[in-house]
XYZ file of C-alpha atoms in Angstrom:
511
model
C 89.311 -66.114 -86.059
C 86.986 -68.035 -83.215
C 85.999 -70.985 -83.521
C 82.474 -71.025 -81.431
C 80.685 -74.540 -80.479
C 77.653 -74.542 -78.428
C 75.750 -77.398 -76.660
C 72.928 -79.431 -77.054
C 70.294 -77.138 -75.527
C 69.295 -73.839 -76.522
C 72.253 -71.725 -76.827
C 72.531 -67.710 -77.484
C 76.001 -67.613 -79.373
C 77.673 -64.410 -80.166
C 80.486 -63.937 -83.287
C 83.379 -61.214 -82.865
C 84.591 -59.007 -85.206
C 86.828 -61.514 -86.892
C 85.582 -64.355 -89.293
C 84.790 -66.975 -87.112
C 83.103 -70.691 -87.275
C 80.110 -71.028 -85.129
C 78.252 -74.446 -84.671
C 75.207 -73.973 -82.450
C 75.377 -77.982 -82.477
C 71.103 -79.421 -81.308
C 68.595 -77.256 -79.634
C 66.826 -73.969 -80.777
C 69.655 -71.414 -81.018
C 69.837 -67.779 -81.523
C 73.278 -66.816 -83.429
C 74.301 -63.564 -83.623
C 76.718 -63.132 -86.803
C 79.449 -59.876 -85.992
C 82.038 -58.358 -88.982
C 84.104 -61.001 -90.928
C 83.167 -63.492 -93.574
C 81.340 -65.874 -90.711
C 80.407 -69.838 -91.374
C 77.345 -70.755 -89.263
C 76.088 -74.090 -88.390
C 72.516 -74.433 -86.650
C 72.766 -77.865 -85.813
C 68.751 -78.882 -85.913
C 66.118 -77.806 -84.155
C 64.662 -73.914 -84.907
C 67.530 -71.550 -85.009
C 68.048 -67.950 -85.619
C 70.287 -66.508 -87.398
C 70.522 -62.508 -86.546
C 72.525 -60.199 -88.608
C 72.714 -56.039 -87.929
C 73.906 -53.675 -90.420
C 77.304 -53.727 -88.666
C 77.301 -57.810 -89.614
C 79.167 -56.870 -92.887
C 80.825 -59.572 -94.542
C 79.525 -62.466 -96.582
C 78.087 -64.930 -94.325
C 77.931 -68.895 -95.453
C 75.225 -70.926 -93.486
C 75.266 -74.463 -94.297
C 72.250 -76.278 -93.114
C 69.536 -73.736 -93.541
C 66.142 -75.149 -92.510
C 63.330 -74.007 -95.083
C 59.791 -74.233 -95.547
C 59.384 -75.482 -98.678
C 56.687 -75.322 -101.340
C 52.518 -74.440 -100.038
C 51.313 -73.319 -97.176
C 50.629 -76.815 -95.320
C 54.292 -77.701 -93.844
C 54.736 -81.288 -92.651
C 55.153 -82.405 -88.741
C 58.687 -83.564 -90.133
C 59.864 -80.228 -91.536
C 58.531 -77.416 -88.517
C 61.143 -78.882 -85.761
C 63.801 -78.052 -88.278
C 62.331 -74.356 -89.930
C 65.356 -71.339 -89.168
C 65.003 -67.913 -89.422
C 66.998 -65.151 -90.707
C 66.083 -62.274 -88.334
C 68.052 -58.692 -89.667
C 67.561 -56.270 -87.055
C 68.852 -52.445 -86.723
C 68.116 -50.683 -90.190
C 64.420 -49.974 -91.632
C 65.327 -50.641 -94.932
C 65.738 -54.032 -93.539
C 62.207 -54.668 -95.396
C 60.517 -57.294 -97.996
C 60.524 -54.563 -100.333
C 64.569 -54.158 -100.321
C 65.152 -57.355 -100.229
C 67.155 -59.238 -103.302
C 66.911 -62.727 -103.338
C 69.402 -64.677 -106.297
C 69.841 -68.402 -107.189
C 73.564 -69.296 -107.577
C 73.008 -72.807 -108.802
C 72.735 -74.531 -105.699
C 73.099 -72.117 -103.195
C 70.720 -68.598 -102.556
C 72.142 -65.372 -102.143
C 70.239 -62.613 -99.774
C 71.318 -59.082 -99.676
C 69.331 -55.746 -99.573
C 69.408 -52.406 -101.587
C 69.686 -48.931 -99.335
C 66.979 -47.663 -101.154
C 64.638 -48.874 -103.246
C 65.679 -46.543 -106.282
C 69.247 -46.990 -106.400
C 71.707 -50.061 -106.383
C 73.303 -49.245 -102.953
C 74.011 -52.283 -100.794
C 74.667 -52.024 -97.127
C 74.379 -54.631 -94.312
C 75.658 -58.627 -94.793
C 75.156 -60.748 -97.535
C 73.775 -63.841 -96.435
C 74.460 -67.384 -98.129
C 72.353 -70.577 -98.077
C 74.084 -73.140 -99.317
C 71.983 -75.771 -100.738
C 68.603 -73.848 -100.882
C 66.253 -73.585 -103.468
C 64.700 -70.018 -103.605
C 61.317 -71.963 -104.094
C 61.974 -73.549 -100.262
C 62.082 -70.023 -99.037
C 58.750 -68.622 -97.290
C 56.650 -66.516 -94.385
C 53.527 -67.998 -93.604
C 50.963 -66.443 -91.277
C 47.352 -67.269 -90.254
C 45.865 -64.209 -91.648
C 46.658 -65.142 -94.787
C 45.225 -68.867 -94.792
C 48.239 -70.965 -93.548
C 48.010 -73.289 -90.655
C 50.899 -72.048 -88.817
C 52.340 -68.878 -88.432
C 56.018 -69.523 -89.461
C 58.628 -68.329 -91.393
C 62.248 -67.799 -92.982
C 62.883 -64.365 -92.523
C 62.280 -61.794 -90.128
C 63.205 -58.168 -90.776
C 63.421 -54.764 -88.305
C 60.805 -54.059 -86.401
C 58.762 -57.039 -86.153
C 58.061 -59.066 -83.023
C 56.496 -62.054 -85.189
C 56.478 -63.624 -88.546
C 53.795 -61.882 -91.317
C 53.800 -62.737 -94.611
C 55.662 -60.715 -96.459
C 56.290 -61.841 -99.580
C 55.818 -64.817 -102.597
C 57.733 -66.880 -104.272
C 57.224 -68.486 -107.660
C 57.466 -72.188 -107.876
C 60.638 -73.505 -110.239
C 58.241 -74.315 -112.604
C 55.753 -72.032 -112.405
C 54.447 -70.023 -115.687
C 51.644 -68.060 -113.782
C 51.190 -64.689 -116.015
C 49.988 -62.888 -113.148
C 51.686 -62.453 -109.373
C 49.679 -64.035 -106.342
C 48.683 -60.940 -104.262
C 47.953 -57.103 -104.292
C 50.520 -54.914 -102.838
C 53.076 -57.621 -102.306
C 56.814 -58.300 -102.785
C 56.867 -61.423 -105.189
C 60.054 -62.962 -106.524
C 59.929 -64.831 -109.895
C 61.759 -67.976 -110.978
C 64.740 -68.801 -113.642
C 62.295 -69.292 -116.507
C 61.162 -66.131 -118.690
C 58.310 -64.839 -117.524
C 55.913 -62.774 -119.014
C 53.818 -61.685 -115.965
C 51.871 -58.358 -114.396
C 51.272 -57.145 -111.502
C 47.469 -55.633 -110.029
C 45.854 -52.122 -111.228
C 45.942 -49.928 -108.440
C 48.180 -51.987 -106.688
C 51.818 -50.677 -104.981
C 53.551 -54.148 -106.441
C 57.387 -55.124 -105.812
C 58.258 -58.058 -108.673
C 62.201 -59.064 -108.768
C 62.899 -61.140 -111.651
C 65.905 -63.654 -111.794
C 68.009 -65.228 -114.527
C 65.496 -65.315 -117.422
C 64.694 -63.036 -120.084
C 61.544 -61.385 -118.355
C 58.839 -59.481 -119.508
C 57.211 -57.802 -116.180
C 54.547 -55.420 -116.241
C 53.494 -53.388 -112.921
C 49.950 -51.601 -114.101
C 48.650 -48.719 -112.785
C 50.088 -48.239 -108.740
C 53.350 -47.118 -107.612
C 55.708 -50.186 -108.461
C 58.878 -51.453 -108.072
C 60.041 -53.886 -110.519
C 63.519 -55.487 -110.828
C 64.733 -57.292 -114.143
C 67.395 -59.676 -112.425
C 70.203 -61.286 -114.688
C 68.712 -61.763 -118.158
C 67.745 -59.182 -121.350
C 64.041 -57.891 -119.713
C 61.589 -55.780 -120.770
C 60.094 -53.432 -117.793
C 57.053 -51.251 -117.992
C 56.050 -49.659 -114.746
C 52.418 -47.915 -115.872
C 50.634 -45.317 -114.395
C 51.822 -44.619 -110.995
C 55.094 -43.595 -109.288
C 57.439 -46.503 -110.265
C 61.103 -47.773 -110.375
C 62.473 -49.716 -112.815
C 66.187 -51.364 -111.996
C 67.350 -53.830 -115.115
C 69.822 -55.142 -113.425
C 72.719 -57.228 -115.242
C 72.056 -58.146 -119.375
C 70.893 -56.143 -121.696
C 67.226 -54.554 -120.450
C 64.362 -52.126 -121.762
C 62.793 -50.069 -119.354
C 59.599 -47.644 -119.911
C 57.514 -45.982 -117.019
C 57.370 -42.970 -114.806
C 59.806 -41.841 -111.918
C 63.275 -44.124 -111.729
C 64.432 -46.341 -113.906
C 68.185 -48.044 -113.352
C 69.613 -50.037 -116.648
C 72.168 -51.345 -114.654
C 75.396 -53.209 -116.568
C 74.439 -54.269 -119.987
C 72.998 -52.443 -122.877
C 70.096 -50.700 -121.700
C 66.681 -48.603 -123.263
C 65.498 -46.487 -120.786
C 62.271 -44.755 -121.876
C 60.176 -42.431 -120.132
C 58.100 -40.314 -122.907
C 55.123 -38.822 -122.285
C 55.419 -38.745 -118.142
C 54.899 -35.619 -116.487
C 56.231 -36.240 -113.350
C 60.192 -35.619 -112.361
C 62.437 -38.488 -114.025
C 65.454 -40.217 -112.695
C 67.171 -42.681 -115.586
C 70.542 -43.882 -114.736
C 71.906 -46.296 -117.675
C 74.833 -48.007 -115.732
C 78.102 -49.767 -117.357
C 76.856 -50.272 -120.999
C 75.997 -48.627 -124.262
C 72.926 -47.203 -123.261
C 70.171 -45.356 -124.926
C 67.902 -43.138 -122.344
C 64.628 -41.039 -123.791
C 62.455 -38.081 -121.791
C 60.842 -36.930 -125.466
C 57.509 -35.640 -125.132
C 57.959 -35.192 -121.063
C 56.184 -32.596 -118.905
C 58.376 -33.338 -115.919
C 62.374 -32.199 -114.882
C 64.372 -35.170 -115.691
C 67.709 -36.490 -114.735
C 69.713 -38.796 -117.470
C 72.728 -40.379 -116.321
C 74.397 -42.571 -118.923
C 77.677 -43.799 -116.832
C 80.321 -46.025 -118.266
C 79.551 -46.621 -122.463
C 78.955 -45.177 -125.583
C 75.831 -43.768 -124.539
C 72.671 -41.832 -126.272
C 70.872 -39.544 -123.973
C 68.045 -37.018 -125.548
C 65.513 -35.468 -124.422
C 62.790 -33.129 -126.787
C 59.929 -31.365 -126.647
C 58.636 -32.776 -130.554
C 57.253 -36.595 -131.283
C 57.374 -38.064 -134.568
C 54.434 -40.519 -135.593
C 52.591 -42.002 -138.113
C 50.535 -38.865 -138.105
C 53.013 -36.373 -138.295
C 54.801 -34.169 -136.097
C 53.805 -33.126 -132.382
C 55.056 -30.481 -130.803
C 54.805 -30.778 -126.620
C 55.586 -26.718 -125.639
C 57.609 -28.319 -122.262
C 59.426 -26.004 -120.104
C 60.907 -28.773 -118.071
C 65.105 -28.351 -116.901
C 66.426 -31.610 -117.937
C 69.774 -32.486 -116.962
C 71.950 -34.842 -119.062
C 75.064 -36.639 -117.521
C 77.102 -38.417 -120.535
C 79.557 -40.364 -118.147
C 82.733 -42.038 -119.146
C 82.629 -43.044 -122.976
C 81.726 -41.501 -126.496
C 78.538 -40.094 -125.668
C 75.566 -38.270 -127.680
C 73.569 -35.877 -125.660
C 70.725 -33.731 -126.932
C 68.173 -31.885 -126.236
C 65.791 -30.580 -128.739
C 63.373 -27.684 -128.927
C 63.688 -27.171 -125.569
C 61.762 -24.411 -123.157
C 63.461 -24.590 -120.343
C 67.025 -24.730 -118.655
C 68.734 -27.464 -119.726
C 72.371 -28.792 -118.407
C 74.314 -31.251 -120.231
C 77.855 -32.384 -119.240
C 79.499 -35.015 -121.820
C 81.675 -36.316 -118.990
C 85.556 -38.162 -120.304
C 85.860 -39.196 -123.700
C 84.641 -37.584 -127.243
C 81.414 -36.243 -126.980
C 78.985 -34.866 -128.537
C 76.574 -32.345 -127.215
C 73.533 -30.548 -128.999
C 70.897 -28.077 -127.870
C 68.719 -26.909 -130.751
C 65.494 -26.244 -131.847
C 63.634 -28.330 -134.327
C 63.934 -28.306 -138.245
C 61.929 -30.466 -140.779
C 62.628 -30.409 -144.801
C 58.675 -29.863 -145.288
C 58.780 -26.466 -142.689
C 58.278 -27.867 -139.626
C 60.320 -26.388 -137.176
C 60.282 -25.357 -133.905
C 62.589 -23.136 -131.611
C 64.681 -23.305 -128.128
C 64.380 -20.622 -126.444
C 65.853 -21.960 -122.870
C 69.111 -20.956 -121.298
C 71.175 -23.869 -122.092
C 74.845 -24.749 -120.111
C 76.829 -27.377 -122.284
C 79.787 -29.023 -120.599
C 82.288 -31.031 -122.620
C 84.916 -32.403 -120.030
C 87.854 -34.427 -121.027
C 88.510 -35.243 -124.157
C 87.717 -33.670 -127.996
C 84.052 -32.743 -127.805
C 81.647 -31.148 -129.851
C 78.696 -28.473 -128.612
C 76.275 -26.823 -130.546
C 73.434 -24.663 -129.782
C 71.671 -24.477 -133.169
C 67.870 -22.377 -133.797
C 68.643 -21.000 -130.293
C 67.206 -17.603 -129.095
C 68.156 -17.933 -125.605
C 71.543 -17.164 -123.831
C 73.630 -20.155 -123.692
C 76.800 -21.435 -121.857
C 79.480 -23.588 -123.659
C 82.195 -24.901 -122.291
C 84.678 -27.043 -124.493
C 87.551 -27.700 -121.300
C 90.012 -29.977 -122.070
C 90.635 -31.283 -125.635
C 90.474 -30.290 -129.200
C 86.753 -28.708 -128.824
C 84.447 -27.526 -131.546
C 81.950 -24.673 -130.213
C 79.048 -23.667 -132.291
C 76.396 -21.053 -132.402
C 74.544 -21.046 -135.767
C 71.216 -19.932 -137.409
C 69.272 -21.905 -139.771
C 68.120 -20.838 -143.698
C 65.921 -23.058 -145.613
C 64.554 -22.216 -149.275
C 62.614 -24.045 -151.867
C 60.015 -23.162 -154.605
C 57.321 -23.199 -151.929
C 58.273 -21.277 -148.921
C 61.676 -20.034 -147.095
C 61.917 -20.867 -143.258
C 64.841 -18.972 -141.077
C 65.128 -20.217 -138.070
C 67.564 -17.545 -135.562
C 70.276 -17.638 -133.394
C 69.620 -14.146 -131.447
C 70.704 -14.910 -128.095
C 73.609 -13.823 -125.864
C 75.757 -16.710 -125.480
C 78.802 -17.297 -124.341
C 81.474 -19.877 -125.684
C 84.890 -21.004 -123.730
C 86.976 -23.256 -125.667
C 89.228 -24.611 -122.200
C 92.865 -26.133 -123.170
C 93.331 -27.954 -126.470
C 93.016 -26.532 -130.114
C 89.753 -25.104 -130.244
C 87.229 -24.023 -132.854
C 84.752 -21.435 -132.002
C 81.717 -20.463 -134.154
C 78.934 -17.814 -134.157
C 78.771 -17.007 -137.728
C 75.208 -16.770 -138.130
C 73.893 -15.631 -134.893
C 72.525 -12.102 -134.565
C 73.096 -11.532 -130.682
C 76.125 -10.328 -128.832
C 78.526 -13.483 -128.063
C 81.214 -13.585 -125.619
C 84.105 -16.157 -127.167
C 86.881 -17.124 -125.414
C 89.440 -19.555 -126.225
C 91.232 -20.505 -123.643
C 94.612 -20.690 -122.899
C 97.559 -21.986 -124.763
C 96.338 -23.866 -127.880
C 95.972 -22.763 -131.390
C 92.135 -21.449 -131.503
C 90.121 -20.626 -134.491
C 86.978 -17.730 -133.359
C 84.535 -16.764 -135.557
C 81.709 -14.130 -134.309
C 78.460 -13.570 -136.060
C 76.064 -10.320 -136.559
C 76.027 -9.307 -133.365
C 78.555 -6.893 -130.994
C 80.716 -9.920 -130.077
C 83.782 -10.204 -127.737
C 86.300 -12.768 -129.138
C 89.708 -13.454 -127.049
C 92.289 -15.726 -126.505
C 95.286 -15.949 -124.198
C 97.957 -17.934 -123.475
C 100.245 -19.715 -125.961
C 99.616 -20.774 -128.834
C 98.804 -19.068 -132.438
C 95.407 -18.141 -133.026
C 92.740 -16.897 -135.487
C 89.893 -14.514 -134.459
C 87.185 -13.075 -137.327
C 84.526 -10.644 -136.000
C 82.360 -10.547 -138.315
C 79.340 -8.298 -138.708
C 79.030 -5.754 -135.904
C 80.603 -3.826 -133.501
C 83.455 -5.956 -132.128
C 86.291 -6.716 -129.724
C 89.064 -8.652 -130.413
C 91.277 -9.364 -127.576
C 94.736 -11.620 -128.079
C 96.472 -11.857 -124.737
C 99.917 -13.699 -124.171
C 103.288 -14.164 -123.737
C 105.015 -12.763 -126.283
C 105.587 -15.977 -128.739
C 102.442 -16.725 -130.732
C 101.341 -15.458 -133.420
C 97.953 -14.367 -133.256
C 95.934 -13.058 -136.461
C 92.603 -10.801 -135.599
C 90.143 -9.875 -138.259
C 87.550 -7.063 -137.342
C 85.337 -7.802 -140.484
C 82.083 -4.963 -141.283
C 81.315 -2.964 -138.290
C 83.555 -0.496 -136.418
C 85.723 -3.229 -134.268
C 88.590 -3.302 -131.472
C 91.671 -4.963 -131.764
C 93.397 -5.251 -128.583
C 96.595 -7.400 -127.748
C 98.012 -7.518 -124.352
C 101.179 -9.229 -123.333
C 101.065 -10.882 -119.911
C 104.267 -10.529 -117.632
């Protein structure tokens, strides 16, 4: 660790790639922060502090000269204004930036992108700053003096970048079009410009933040808020507490509970719950979405029919969604869909559907996509129900349930069927599996892994059941032509039922 004093004049001071001490002492200094958790001292006068992606580390500078509040600084405060200069990236930007009030102290970090929660580069701590002291002024935009607190890549002089909110500021509306604006610690309930590219990052209060029409990027902070990006191409991050998002595009719950809602878009979805029991909706949506609940009990669905007031309405969608349960007990389901849906339940119990749609007072609708259903770890449950296309289930590891069924609905006014008639194909993985395609009418492939104690039941169709391994199982053909396949090693005992049709039994004993 060095421990780096300069003079009184202007120094250039340069940290290693230790955590060092640096005081640049009085004068205008440039300090250049390295790798390692780095103290810095200006020491009066106008100093620069310069960070570069390879500056990694949290960095602690204690007497951090701001602007303060307006656009009129006083002859007292401009000797001592610093800057934080961050050179070497382009997403080095206003619109990356994160900005968060620790009690006393302000925290400064960026995002990789601006649609996920990547960090790279330093993070950079003022102690004893307001957020509200924090500011870029430049003629252009009215101010006296072109001056400012941060710098980022690329620039040779200080623009104005972005607003801040005053503590007490309850302004429902931000300052400028197509600007980066940072809110306060209250709950706001504020919007941003129609046909206006906005960037609003919320704080530590319960926020209500709506972008309008433009392609915006809005950012929740700590606190339970409520985001609604608009028309336009927006992203939506939560960020910590419990958050509701709806818009277009990207949308990150981050940790906490989150409602992620994106019905009715038609462009291509990204929704990405985070740590949390999070609920994430694409009904009604034109576009190809991707659902990622993460860590928690999450509920991730997706359909092609809206319920209202009025009734049902049915949105024929051949979007490919694809739904990514995570760790936890998750729900995943897509309903009536068109297209080629993939949905993988990720660890823990999970339940997967893929279906068409089925209303007591004949409503219904079918799915006629080419669904793939992953289970992963754990005991899992996968059904392709009203399904006439040719679908892939996978139970893998666990005690799986598999199912490929039909629907028959009668009543004293009309009789609705709703069929099962395509080719799928059902693989139980390890564990003690259940496979069923009782009522379909197409050919089914059924396989139930190897060495648990399976239960296979085929349907109308010319189906191929099988299982292998240990382990005693039960296979029923059913209607049709069938094969019945029971492979092992010589110690279960395996029971195979052809049922009507003229069936194959084969057994084969593996060496």
């Amino acid at each position: 660790m060095a421990n780096i004093i300069g003079t009184n004049g202007n120094d250039t001071l340069l940290g290693s790639s230790d955590s060092d001490t640096i005081n640049g002492k009085v004068g205008n200094d440039i300090i250049t922060a390295s790798d390692g958790n780095d103290t810095l001292t200006g020491g009066g006068g106008n100093d620069e502090f310069v960070f570069y992606p390879f500056s990694r580390g949290t960095n602690i500078i204690t007497d951090f000269g701001g602007i303060g509040k307006g656009i009129n600084p006083s002859a007292a405060v401009i000797p001592e204004v610093d800057t934080l200069n961050f050179q070497g990236n382009d997403d080095f930007s206003a619109e990356n930036l994160l900005l968060t009030q620790n009690g006393n102290n302000l925290e400064i970090s960026f995002e990789g992108d601006a649609y996920e929660t990547r960090f790279f580069g330093p993070i950079v701590i003022l102690q004893n700053l307001a957020l509200e002291n924090l500011e870029n002024l430049s003629k252009s935009t009215g101010a006296t003096i072109d001056l400012g607190n941060i710098q980022f890549d690329g620039q040779t002089s200080i623009t104005d970048g972005f607003d801040v909110f005053n503590a007490n500021s309850t302004q429902s509306t931000i300052f400028n079009l197509n600007t980066v604006t940072f809110l306060n610690d209250l709950s706001n309930n504020v919007s941003g410009f129609d046909n206006s590219d906005d960037v609003i990052n919320g704080q530590g209060g319960d926020d209500i933040i709506d972008g309008l029409s433009g392609n915006d990027l809005l950012r929740g902070g700590a606190g339970n808020d409520s985001l609604v990006g608009g028309a336009g191409n927006d992203t939506l991050v939560g960020g910590v507490g419990n958050d509701s998002l709806t818009g277009n595009d990207s949308l990150v719950g981050g940790t906490g509970n989150d409602y992620l809602n994106v019905e009715f878009s038609t462009g291509d979805n990204t929704l990405n719950g985070g740590a949390g029991n999070d609920t994430l909706r694409g009904g009604a949506s034109t576009g190809n979405n991707l659902l990622s609940g993460d860590d928690g009990n999450d509920y991730l669905y997706t359909s092609n029919v809206y319920s209202s007031v009025s009734g049902y309405i049915y949105f024929p969608s051949s979007s490919n969604n694809t739904l990514n349960g995570g760790a936890g007990d998750d729900t995943l389901d897509a309903q009536a869909p068109l297209g080629n849906n993939l949905l993988s339940g990720g660890d823990g119990n999970d339940s997967l559907f893929s279906s068409g749609y089925y209303e007591s007072r004949g409503i219904n609708f079918g799915s006629s996509g080419n669904n793939t259903l992953n289970g992963g770890a754990g005991d899992d449950y996968l059904s392709a129900r009203y399904s006439t296309g040719n679908n892939l289930l996978s139970g893998n590891d666990g005690n799986d349930s598999l199912s490929i069924s039909a629907y028959l609905f009668t009543s004293v006014n009309y009789d609705d069927y709703l069929s099962s008639s395509g080719n799928n194909t059902l693989n139980g993985g390890a564990g003690d599996d259940t496979l069923n395609a009782q009522s379909p009418s197409g050919n089914n492939l059924l396989f139930g892994g190897y060495g648990g104690n399976d239960k296979i039941i085929g349907g109308a169709g010319n189906d191929s059941l099988s299982t292998s391994g240990y382990g005693n199982s039960t296979l029923y053909g059913g209607d049709g032509n069938d094969t019945l396949t029971a492979s092992g090693f010589g110690n279960g005992n395996d029971s195979l039922y052809g049922g009507a049709g003229t069936d194959t039994g084969q057994t084969h004993l593996i060496y």
